PDB file of C-alpha atoms in Angstrom:
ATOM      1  CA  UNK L   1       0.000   0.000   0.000  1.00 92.00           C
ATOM      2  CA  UNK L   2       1.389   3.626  -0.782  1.00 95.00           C
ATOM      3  CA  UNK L   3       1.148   6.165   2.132  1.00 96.00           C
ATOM      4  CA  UNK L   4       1.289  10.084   1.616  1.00 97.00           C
ATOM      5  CA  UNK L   5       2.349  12.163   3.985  1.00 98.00           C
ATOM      6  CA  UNK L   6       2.230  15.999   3.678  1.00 97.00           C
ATOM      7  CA  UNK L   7       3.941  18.983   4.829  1.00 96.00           C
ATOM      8  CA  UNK L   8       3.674  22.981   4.215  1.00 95.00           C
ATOM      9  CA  UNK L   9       5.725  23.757   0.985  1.00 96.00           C
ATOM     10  CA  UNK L  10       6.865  27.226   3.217  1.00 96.00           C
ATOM     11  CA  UNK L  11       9.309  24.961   4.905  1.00 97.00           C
ATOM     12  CA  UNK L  12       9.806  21.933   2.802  1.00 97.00           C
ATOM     13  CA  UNK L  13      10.674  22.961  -0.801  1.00 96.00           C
ATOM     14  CA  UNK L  14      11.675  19.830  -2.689  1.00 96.00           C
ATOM     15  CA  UNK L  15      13.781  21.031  -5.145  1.00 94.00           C
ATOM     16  CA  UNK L  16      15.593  23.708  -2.879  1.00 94.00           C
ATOM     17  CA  UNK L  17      16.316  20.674  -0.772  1.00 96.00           C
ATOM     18  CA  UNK L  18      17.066  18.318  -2.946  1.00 95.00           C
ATOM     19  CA  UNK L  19      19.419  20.146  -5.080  1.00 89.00           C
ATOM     20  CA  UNK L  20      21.515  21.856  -2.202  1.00 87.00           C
ATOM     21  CA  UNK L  21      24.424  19.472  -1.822  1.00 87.00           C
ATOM     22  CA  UNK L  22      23.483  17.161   0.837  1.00 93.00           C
ATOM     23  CA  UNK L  23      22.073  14.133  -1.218  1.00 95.00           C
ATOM     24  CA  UNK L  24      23.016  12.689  -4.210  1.00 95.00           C
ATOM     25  CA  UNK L  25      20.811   9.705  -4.913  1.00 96.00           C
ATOM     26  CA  UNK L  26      17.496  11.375  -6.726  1.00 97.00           C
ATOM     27  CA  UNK L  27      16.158  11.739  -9.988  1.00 96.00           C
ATOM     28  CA  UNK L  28      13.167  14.117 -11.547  1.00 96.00           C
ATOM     29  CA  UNK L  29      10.168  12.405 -12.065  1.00 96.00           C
ATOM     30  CA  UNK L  30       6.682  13.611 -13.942  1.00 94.00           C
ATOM     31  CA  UNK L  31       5.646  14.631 -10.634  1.00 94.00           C
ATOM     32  CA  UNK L  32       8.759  15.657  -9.203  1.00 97.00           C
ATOM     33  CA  UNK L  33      11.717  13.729  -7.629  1.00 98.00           C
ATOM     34  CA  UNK L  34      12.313  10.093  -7.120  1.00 98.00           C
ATOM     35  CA  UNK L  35      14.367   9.980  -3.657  1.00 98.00           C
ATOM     36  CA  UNK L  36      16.494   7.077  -2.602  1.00 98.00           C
ATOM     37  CA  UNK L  37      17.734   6.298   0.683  1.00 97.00           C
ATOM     38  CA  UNK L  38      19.532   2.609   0.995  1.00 96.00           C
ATOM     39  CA  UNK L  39      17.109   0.084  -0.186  1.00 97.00           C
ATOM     40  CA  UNK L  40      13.956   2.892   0.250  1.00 98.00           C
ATOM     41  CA  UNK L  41      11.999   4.728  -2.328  1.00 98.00           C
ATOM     42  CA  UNK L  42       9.725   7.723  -2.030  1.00 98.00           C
ATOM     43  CA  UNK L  43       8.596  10.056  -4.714  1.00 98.00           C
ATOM     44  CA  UNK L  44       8.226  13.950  -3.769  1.00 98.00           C
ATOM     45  CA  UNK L  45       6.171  16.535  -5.300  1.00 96.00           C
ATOM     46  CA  UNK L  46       4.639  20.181  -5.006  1.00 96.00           C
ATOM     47  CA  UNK L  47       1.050  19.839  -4.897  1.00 96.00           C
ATOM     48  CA  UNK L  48      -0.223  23.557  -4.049  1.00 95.00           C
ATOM     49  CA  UNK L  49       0.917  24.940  -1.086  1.00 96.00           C
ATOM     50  CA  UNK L  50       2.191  21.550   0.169  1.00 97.00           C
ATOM     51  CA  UNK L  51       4.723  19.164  -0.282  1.00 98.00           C
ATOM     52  CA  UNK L  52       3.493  15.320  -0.705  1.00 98.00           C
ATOM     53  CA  UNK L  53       5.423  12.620  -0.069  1.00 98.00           C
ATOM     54  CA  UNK L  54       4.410   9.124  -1.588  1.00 98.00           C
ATOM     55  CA  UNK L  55       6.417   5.980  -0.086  1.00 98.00           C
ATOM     56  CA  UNK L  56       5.293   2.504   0.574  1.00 97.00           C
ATOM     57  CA  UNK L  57       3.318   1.504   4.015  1.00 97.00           C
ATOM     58  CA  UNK L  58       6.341  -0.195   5.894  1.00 97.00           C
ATOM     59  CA  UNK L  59       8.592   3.482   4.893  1.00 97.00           C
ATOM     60  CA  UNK L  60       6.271   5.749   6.112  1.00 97.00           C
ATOM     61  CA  UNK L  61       7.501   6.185   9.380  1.00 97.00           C
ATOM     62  CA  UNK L  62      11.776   5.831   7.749  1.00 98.00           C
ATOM     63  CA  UNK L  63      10.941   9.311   5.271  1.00 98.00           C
ATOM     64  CA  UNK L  64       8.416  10.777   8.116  1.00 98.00           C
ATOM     65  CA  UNK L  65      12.122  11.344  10.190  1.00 97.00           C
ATOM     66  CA  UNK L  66      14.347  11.072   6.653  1.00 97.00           C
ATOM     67  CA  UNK L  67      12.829  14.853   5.919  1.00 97.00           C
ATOM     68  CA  UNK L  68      12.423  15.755   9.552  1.00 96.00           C
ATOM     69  CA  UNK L  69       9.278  16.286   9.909  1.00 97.00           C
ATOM     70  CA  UNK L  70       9.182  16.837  13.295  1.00 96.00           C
ATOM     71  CA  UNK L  71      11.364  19.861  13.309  1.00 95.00           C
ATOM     72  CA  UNK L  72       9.113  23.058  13.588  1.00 93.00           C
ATOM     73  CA  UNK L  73      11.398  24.638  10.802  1.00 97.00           C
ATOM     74  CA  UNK L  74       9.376  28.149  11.446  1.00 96.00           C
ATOM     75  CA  UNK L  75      11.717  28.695  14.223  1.00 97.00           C
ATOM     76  CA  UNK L  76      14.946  27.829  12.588  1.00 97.00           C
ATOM     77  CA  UNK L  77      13.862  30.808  10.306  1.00 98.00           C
ATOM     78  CA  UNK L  78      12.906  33.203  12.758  1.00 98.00           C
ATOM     79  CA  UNK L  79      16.395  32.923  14.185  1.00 98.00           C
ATOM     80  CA  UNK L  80      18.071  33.495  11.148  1.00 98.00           C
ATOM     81  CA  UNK L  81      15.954  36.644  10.509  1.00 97.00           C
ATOM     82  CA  UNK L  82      16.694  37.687  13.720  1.00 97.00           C
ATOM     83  CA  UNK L  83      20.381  37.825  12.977  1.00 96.00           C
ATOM     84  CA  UNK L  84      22.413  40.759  13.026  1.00 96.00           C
ATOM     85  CA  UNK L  85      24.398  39.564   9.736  1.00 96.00           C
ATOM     86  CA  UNK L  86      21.906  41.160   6.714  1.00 96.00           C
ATOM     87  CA  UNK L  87      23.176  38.248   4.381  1.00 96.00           C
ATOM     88  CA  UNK L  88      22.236  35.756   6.815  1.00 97.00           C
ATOM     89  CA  UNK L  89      18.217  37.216   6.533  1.00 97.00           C
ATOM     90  CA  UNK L  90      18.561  37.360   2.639  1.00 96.00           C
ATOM     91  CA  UNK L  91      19.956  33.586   3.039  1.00 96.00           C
ATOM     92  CA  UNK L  92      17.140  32.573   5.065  1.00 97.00           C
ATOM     93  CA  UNK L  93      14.338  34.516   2.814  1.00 96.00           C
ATOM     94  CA  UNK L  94      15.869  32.841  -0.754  1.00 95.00           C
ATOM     95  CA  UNK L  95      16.031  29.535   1.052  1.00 95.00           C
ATOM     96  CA  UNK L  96      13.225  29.059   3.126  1.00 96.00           C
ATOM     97  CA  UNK L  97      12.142  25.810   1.980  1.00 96.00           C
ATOM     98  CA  UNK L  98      15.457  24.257   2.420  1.00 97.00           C
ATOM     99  CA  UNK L  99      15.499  21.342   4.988  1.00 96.00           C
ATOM    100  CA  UNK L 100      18.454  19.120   6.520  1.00 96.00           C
ATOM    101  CA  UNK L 101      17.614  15.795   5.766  1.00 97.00           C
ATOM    102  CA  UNK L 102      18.436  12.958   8.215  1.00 96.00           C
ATOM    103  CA  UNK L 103      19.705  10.481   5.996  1.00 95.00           C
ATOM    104  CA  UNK L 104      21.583   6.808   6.491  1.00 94.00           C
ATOM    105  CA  UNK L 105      24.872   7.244   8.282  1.00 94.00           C
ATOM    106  CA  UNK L 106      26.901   4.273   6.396  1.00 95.00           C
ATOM    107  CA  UNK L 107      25.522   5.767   2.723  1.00 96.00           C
ATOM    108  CA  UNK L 108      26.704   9.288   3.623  1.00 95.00           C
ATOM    109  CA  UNK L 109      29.881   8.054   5.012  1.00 95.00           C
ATOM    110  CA  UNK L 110      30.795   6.494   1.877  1.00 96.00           C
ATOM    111  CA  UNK L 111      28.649   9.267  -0.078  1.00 95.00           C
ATOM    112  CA  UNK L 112      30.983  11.778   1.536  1.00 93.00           C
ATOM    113  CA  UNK L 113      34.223   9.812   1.520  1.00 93.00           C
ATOM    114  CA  UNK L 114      33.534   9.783  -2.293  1.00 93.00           C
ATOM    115  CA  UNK L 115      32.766  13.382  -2.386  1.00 89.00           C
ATOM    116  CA  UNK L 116      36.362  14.664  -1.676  1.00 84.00           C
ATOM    117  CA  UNK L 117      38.016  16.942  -4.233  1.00 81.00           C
ATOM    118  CA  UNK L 118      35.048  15.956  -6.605  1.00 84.00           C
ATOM    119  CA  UNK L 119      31.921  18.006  -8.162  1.00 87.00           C
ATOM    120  CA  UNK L 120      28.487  17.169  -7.308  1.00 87.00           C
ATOM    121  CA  UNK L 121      27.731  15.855 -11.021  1.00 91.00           C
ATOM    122  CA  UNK L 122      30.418  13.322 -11.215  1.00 93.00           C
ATOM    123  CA  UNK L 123      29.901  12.122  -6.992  1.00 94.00           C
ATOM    124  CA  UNK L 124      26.463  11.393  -8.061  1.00 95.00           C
ATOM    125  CA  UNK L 125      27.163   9.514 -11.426  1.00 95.00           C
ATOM    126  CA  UNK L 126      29.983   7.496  -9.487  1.00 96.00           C
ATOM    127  CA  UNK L 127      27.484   6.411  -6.618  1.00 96.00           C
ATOM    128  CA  UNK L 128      24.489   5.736  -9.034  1.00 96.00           C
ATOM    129  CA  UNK L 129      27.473   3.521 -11.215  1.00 97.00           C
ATOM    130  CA  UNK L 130      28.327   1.470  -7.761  1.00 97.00           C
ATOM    131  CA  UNK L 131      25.005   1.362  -7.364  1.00 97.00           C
ATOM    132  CA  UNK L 132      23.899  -0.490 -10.650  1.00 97.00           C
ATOM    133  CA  UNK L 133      26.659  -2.665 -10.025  1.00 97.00           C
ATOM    134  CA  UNK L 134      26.936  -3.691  -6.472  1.00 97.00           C
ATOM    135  CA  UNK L 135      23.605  -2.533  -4.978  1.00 97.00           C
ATOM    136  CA  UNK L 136      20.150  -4.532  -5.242  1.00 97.00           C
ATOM    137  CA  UNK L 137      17.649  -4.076  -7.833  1.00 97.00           C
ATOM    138  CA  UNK L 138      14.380  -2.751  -6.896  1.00 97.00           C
ATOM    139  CA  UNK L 139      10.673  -1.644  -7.794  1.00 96.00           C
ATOM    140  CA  UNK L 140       8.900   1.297  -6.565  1.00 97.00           C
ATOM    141  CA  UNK L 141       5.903   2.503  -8.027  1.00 94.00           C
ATOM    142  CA  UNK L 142       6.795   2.494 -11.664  1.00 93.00           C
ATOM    143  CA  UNK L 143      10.326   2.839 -11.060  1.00 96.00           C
ATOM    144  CA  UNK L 144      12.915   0.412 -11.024  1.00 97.00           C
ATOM    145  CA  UNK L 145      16.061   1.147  -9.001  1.00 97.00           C
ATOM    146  CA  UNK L 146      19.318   0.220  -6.867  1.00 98.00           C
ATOM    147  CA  UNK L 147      20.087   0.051  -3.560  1.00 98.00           C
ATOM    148  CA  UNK L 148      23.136   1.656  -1.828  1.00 98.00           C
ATOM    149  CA  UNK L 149      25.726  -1.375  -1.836  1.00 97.00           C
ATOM    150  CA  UNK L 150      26.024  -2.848   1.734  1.00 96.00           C
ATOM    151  CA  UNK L 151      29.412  -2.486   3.526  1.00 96.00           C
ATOM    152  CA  UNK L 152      29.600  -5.920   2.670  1.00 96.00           C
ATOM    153  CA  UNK L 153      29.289  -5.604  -1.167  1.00 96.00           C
ATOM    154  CA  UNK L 154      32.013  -2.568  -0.906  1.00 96.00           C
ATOM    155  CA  UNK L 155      33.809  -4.615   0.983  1.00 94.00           C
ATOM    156  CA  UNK L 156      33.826  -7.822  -1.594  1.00 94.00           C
ATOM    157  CA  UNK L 157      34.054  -5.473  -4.474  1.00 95.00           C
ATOM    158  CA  UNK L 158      37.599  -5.489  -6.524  1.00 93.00           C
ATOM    159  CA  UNK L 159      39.362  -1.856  -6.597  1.00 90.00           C
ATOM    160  CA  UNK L 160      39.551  -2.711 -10.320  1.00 92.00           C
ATOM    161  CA  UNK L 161      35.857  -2.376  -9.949  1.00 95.00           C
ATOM    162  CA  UNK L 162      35.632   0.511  -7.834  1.00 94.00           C
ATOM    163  CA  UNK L 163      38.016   2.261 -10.222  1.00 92.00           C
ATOM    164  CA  UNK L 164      36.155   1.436 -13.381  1.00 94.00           C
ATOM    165  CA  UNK L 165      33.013   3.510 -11.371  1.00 95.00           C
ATOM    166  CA  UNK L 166      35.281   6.685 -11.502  1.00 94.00           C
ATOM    167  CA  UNK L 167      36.697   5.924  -7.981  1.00 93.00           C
ATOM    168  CA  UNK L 168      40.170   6.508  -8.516  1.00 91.00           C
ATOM    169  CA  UNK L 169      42.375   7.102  -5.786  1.00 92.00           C
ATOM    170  CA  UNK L 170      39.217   6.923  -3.123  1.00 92.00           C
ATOM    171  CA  UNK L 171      38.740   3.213  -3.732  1.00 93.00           C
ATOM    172  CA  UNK L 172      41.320   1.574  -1.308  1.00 93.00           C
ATOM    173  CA  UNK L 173      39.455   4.286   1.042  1.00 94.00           C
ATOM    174  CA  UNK L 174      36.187   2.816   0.562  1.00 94.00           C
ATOM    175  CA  UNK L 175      37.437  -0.760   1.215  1.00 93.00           C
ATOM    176  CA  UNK L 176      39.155   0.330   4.813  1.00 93.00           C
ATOM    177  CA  UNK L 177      35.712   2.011   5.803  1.00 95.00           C
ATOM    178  CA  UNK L 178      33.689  -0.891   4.793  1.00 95.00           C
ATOM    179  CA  UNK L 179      36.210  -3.355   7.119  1.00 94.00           C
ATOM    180  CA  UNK L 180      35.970  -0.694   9.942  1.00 93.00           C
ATOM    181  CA  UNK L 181      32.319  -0.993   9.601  1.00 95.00           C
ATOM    182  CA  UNK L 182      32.202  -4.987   9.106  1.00 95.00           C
ATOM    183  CA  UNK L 183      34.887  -5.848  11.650  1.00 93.00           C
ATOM    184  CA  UNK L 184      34.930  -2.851  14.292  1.00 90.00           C
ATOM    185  CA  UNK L 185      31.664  -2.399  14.557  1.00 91.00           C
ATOM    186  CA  UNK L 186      32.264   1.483  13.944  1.00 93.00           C
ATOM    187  CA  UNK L 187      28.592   2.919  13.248  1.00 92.00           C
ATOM    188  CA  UNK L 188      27.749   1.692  16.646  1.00 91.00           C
ATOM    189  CA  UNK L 189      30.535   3.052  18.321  1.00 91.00           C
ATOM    190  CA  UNK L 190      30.017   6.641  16.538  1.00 93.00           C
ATOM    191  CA  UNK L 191      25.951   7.026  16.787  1.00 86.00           C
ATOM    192  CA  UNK L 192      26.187   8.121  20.343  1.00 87.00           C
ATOM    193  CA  UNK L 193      29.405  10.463  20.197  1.00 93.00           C
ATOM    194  CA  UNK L 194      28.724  14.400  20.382  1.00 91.00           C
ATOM    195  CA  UNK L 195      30.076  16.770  17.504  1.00 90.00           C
ATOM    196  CA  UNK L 196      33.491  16.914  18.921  1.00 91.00           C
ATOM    197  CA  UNK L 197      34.167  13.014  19.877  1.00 94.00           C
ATOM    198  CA  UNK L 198      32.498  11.533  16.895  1.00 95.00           C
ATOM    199  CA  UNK L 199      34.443  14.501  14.644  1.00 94.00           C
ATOM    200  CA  UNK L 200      38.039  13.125  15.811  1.00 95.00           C
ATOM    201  CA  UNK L 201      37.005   9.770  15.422  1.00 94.00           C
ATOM    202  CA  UNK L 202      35.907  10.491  11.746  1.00 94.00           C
ATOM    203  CA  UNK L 203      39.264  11.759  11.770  1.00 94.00           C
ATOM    204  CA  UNK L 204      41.100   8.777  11.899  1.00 93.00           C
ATOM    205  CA  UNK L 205      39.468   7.348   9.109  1.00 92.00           C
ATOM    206  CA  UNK L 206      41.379   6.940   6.016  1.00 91.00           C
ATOM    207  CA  UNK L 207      40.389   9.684   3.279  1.00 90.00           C
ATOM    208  CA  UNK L 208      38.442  11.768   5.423  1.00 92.00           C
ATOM    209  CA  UNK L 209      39.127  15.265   6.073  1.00 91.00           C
ATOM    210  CA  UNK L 210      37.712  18.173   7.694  1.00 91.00           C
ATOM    211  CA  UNK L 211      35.144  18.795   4.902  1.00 89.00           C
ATOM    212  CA  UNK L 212      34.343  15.470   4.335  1.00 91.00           C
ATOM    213  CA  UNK L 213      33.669  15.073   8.318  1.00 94.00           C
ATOM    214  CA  UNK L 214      32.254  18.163   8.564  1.00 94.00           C
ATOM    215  CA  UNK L 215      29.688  16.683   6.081  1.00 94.00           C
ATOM    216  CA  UNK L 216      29.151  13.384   7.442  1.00 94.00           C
ATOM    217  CA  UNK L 217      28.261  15.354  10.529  1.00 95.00           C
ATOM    218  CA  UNK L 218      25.720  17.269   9.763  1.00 95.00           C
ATOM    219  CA  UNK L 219      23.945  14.756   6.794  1.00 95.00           C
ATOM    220  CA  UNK L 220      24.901  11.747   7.687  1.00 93.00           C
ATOM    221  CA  UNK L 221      24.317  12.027  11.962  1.00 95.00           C
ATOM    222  CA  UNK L 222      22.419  15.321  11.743  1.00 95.00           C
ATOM    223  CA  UNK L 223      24.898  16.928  14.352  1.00 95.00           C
ATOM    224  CA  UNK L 224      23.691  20.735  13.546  1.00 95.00           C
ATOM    225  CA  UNK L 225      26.443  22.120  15.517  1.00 94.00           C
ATOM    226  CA  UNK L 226      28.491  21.634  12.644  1.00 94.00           C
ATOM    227  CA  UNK L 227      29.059  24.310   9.746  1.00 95.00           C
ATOM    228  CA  UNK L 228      30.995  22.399   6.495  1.00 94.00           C
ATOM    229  CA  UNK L 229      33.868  25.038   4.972  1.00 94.00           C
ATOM    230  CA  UNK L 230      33.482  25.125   0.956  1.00 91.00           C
ATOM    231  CA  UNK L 231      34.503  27.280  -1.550  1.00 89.00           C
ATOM    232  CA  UNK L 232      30.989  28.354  -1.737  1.00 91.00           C
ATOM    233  CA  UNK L 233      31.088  28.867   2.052  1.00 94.00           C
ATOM    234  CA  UNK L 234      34.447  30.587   1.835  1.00 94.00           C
ATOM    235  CA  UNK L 235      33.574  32.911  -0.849  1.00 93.00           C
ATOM    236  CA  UNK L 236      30.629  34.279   1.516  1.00 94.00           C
ATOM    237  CA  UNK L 237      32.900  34.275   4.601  1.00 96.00           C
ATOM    238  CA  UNK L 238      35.027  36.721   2.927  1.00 95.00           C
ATOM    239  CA  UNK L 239      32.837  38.491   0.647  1.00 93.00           C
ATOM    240  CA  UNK L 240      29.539  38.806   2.723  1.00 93.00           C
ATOM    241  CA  UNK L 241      31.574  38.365   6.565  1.00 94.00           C
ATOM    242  CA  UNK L 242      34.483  40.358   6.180  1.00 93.00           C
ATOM    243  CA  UNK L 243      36.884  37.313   7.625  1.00 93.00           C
ATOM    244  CA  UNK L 244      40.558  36.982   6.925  1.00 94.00           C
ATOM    245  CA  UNK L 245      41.223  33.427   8.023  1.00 95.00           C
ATOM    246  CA  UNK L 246      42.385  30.836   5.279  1.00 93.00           C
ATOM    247  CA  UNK L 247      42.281  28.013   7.345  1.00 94.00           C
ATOM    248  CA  UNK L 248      39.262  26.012   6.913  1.00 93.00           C
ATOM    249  CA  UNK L 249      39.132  24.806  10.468  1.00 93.00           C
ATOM    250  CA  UNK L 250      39.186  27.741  11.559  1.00 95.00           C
ATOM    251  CA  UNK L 251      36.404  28.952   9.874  1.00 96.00           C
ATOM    252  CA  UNK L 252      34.178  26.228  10.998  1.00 95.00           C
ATOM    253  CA  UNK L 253      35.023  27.013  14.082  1.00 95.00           C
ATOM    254  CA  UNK L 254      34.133  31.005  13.692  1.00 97.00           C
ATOM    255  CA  UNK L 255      30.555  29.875  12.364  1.00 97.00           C
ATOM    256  CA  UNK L 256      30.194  27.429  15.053  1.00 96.00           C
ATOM    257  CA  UNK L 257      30.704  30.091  17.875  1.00 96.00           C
ATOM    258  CA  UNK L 258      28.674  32.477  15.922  1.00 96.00           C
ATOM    259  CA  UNK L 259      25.468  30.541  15.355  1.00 97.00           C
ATOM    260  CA  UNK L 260      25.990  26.700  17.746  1.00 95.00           C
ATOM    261  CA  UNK L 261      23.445  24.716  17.717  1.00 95.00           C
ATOM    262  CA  UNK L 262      21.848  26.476  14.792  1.00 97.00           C
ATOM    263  CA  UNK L 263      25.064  26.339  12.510  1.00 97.00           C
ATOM    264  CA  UNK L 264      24.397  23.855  10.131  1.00 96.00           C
ATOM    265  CA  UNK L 265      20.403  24.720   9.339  1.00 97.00           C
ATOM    266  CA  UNK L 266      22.311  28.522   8.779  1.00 97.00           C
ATOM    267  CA  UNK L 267      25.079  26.965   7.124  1.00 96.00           C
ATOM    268  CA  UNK L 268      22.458  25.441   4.158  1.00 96.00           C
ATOM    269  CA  UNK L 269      20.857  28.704   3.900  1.00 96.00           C
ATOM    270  CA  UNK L 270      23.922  30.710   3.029  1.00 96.00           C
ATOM    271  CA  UNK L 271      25.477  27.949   0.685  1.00 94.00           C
ATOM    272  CA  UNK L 272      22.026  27.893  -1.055  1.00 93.00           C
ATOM    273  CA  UNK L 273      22.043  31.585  -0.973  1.00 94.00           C
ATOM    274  CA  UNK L 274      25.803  31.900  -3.035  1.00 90.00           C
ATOM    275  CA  UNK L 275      25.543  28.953  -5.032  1.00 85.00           C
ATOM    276  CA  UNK L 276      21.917  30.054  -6.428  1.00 85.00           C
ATOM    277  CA  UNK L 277      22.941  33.679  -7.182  1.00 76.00           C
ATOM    278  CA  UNK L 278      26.310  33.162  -8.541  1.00 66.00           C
ATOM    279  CA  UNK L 279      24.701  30.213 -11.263  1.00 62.00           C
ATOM    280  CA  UNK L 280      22.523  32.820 -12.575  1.00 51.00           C
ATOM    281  CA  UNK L 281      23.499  34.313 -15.717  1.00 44.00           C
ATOM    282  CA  UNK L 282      24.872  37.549 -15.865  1.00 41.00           C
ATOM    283  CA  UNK L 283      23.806  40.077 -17.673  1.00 37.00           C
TER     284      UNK L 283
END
């Protein structure tokens, strides 16, 4: 049986939040977007002034807390209007509909781990490549699909393969994370952590970085005290915050003392915010 569950399209904008960096497994549909999570399907659409979301009985609760419904966004908002920074309120008002989505913590760790020193295009055409090949195949609606590969699959995969899926240098990388997960038992030890524990222990994992953790802490464990350093991020920091430090860390760490536990919900509005305006065409 298929389920629909609705929320205002003030606060849940699919396409703002779909297209805003922090997932890379969905695809446009008739309706709207086709959204995978691990082995899950939903489909998302605009209908009016709402946002539907169709997913099958047994997933209605998984996407209910995948788009975090719970979270009275409303407030989020107000505090970022409230700001003293101007281009924090013009963030906020251009990206209102932008949400932080609470996805799986092994696919964003690999997601992620992928991610480094790559563009959004070619991270999702290398995960929807390991997909075909290692994940599941799948039916939702009218859709066929492929799961995320289990740690196991990664794990049993040959870095030939991984290479031929645009890998590169990041495959032997994916193979150590998938035997930390197998064999230490390492989601389990990081779910509880708080930002600055499970950060250092994301730190000791080969291939990740600050970015990358910075990431995998605030989409892949939703830790919003977190504030990821890009060179979208960077070009607002100077341009639109007046700072003078280079180091990324550093950075982070001046958002993070600006804005706590409200950092990364601000941090998606202002990378929304530069990316959108500087991808329009200029006149």
């Amino acid at each position: 049986m298929i389920k629909k569950i609705t929320a205002d399209l003030e606060f849940f904008n699919p396409k703002d939040t779909l297209e805003c960096g922090q997932i890379f497994r969905f695809f446009p549909t008739e309706k709207g977007y086709l959204v995978l999570s691990g082995d899950r399907a939903c489909e998302i659409a605009q209908e009016g002034d709402k946002t539907a979301i169709y997913c099958e009985e047994q997933n209605e609760q998984y996407f209910y807390n995948y788009f975090d419904l719970s979270t009275d966004y409303s407030g989020i908002y107000a505090r970022a209007q409230a700001s003293k920074y101007d281009i924090l309120k013009r963030a906020s008002s251009l990206g209102k509909g932008v949400r932080i989505l609470k996805q799986d913590s092994q696919e964003m760790l690999f997601s992620f781990l992928i991610s480094q020193n790559n563009n959004i295009p070619r991270i999702k055409k290398i995960i929807n490549s390991l997909s075909e090949k290692l994940g599941a195949k799948k039916r939702f609606l009218d859709y066929e699909y492929y799961a995320f590969p289990t740690a196991s699959a990664l794990q049993g995969a040959s870095e030939e393969l991984l290479k031929e899926c645009g890998l590169g240098y990041r495959a032997p990388y994916l193979k150590i994370l998938s035997n930390e997960i197998l064999t230490n038992n390492l989601l389990c030890k990081l779910k509880d952590l708080n930002e600055e524990s499970l950060k250092a222990e994301l730190l000791k994992i080969k291939g990740i970085g600050e970015k990358v953790a910075n990431c995998a802490l605030l989409f892949g464990f939703y830790k919003t005290k977190s504030f990821p350093v890009d060179v979208w991020i960077e070009k607002i920091y100077r341009e639109d915050f007046g700072g003078k430090l280079t180091d990324r860390s550093k950075i982070t760490a001046f958002f993070i003392d600006e804005f706590a536990f409200d950092a990364g919900y601000f941090q998606q509005y202002l990378f929304y915010y530069k990316r959108s305006l500087e991808k329009q065409p200029k006149n």
